[in-house]
Short mmCIF file of C-alpha atoms in Angstrom, two decimals:
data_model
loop_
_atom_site.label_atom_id
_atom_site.label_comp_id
_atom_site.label_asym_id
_atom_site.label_seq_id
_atom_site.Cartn_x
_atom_site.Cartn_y
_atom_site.Cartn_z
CA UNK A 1 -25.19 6.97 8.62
CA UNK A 2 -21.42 6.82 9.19
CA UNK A 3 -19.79 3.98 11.53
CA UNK A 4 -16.56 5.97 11.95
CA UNK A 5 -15.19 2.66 10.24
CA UNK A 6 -14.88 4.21 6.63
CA UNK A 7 -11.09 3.84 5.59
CA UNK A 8 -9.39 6.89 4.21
CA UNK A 9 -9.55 7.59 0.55
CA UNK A 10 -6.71 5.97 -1.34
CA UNK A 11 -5.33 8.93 -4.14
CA UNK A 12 -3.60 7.29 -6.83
CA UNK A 13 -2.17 9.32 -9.85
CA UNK A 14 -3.70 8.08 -13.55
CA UNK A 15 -0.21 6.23 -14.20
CA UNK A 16 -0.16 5.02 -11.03
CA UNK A 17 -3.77 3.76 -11.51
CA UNK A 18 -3.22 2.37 -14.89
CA UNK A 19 -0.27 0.46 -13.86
CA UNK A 20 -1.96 -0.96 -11.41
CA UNK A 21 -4.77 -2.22 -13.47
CA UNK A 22 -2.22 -3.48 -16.32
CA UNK A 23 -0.74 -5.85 -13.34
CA UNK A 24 -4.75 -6.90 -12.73
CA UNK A 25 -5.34 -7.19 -16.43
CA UNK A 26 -1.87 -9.42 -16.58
CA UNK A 27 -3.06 -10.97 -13.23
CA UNK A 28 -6.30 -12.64 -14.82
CA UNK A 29 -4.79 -13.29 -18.03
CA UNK A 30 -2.35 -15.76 -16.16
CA UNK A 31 -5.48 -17.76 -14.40
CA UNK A 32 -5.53 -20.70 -17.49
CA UNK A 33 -1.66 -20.85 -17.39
CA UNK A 34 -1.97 -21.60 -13.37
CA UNK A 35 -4.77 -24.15 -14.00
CA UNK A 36 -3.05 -25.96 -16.45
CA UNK A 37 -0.05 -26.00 -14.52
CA UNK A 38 -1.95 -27.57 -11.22
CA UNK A 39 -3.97 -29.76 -13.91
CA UNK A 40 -0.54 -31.17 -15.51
CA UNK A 41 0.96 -31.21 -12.43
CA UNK A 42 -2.26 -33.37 -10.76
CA UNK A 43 -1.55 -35.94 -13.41
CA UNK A 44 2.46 -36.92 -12.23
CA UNK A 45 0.80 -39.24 -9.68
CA UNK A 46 0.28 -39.54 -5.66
CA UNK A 47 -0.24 -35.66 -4.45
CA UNK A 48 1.26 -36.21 -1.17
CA UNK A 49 4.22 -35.88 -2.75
CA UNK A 50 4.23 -33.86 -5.24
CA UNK A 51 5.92 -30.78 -5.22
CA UNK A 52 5.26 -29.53 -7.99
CA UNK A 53 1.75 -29.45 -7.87
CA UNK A 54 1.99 -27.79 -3.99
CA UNK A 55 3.85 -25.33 -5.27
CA UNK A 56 1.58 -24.60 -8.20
CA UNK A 57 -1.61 -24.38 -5.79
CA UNK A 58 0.44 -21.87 -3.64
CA UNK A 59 1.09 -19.39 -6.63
CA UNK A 60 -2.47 -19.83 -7.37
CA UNK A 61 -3.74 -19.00 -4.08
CA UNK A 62 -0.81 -15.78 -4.26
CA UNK A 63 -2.16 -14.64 -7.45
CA UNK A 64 -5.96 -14.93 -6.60
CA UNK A 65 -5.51 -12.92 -3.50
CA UNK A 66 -3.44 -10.68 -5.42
CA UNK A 67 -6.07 -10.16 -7.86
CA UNK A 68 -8.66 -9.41 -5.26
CA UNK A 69 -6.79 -6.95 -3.24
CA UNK A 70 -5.75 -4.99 -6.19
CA UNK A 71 -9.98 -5.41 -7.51
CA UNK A 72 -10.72 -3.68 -4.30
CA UNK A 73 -8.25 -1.09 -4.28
CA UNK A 74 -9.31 0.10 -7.52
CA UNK A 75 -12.62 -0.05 -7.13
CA UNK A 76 -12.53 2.21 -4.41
CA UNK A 77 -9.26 4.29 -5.06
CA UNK A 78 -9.75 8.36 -6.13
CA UNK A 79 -7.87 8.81 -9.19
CA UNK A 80 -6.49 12.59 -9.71
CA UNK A 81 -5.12 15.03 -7.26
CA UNK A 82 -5.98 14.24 -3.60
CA UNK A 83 -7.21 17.74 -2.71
CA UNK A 84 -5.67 20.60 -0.77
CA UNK A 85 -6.03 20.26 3.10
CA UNK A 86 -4.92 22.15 5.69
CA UNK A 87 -4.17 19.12 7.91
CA UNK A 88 -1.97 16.26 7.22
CA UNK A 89 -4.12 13.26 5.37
CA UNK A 90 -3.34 10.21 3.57
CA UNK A 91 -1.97 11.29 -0.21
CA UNK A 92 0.57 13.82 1.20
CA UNK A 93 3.70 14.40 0.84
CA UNK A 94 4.83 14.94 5.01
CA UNK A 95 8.08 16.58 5.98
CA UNK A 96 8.70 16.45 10.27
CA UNK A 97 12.03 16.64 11.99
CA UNK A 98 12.94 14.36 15.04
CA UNK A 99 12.77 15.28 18.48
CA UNK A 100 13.78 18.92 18.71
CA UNK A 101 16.97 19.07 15.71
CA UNK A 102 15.35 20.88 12.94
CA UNK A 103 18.83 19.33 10.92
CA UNK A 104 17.09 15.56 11.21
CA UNK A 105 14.82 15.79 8.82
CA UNK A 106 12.44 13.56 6.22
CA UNK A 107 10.57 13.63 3.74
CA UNK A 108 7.97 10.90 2.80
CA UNK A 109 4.44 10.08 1.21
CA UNK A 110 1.31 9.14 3.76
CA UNK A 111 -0.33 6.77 1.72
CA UNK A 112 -0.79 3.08 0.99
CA UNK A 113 1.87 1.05 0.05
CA UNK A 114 0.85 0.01 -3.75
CA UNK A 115 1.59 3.73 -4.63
CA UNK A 116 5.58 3.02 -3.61
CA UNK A 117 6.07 1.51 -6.98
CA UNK A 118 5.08 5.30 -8.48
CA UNK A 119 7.89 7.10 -6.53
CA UNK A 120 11.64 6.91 -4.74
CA UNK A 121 9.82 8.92 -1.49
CA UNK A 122 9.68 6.27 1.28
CA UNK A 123 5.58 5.64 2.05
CA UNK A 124 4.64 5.19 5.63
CA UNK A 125 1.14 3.94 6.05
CA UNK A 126 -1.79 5.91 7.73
CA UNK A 127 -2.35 2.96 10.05
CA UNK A 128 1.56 2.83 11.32
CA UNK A 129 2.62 4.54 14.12
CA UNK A 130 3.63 7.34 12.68
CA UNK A 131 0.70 7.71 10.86
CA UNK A 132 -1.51 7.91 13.14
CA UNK A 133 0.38 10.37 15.09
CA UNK A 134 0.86 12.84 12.28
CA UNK A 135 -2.60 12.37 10.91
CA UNK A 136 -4.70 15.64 11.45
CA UNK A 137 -1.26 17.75 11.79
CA UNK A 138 -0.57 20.98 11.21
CA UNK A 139 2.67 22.80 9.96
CA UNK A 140 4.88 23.18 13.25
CA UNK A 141 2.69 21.05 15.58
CA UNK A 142 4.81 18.38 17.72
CA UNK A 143 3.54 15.22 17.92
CA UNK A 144 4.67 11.79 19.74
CA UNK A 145 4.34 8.29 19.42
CA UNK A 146 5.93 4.98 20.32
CA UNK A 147 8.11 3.25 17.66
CA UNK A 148 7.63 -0.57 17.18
CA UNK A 149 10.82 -1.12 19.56
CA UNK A 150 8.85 1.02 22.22
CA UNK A 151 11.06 3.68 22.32
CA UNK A 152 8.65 7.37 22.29
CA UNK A 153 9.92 9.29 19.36
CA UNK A 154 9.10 13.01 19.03
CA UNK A 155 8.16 14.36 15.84
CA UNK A 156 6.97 17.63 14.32
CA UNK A 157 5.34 18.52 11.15
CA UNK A 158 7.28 20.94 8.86
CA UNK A 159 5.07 20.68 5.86
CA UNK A 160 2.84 18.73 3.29
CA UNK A 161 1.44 18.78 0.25
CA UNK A 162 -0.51 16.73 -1.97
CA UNK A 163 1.41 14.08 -3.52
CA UNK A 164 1.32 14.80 -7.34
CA UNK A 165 2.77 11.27 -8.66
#
């Protein structure tokens, strides 16, 4: 039974995937140098104040949620193509012009943010503004939404494709 809560698919190329789970693998690797750090830190005295060992705890708890975020995301990503849609979905490479000048164009992936590191596009989430607007597009359909200083910006789909990494 679907809740209608199921988050879209998250496409990541093979590099992009591999790179990703080289900066898990490196991630992990790192735990016993953090410990150790904290653990020689811990011994310079009175923890109140010791800066050092703050600051050692806070990379920890960085690199911990670090590791779990990117667990999840490949656990669950697609790795391959996204396929071939006839709407606008997440993994797609989006082209819209602004209010009605065909001239003010760009071009950008819908997708999640880790996958920036794989290309020079600009990503825009599928949960941002924008995003949510285009989502379910179609080549020349106009859609609006209201930019994070409130302003209502116009937009309309030119064309997409599936991002190929």
């Amino acid at each position: 039974m679907s809740t209608g809560n199921e988050a879209p698919a998250t496409w990541l190329s093979q590099d992009a995937y591999d790179r990703l789970q080289a900066e898990l693998d490196e991630h992990i690797a790192n735990r016993p140098a953090i410990a150790a750090e904290i653990n020689a830190r811990r011994e310079e005295g009175d923890l109140r104040e010791n800066g050092g060992y703050h600051a050692a705890r806070e990379e920890q708890g960085k690199a911990e949620g670090r590791i779990r975020y990117l667990q999840e995301l490949l656990r669950t990503a697609k790795v391959g193509e996204a396929p071939s849609a006839d709407a606008v979905s997440p993994g797609m490479v989006v082209t819209i012009y602004f209010d009605d000048d065909t001239n003010d164009t760009e071009t950008f992936l819908l997708g999640s943010r880790e996958i920036a590191a794989t290309t020079d596009l600009t990503v825009y989430s599928p949960e941002s503004a924008l995003g949510k607007a285009i989502l379910g597009g179609r080549a020349g359909q106009t859609c609006t939404y209201t930019a994070p200083s409130g302003a209502d910006i116009k937009v309309t789909v030119v064309s997409f494709e599936p991002f190929s990494g």
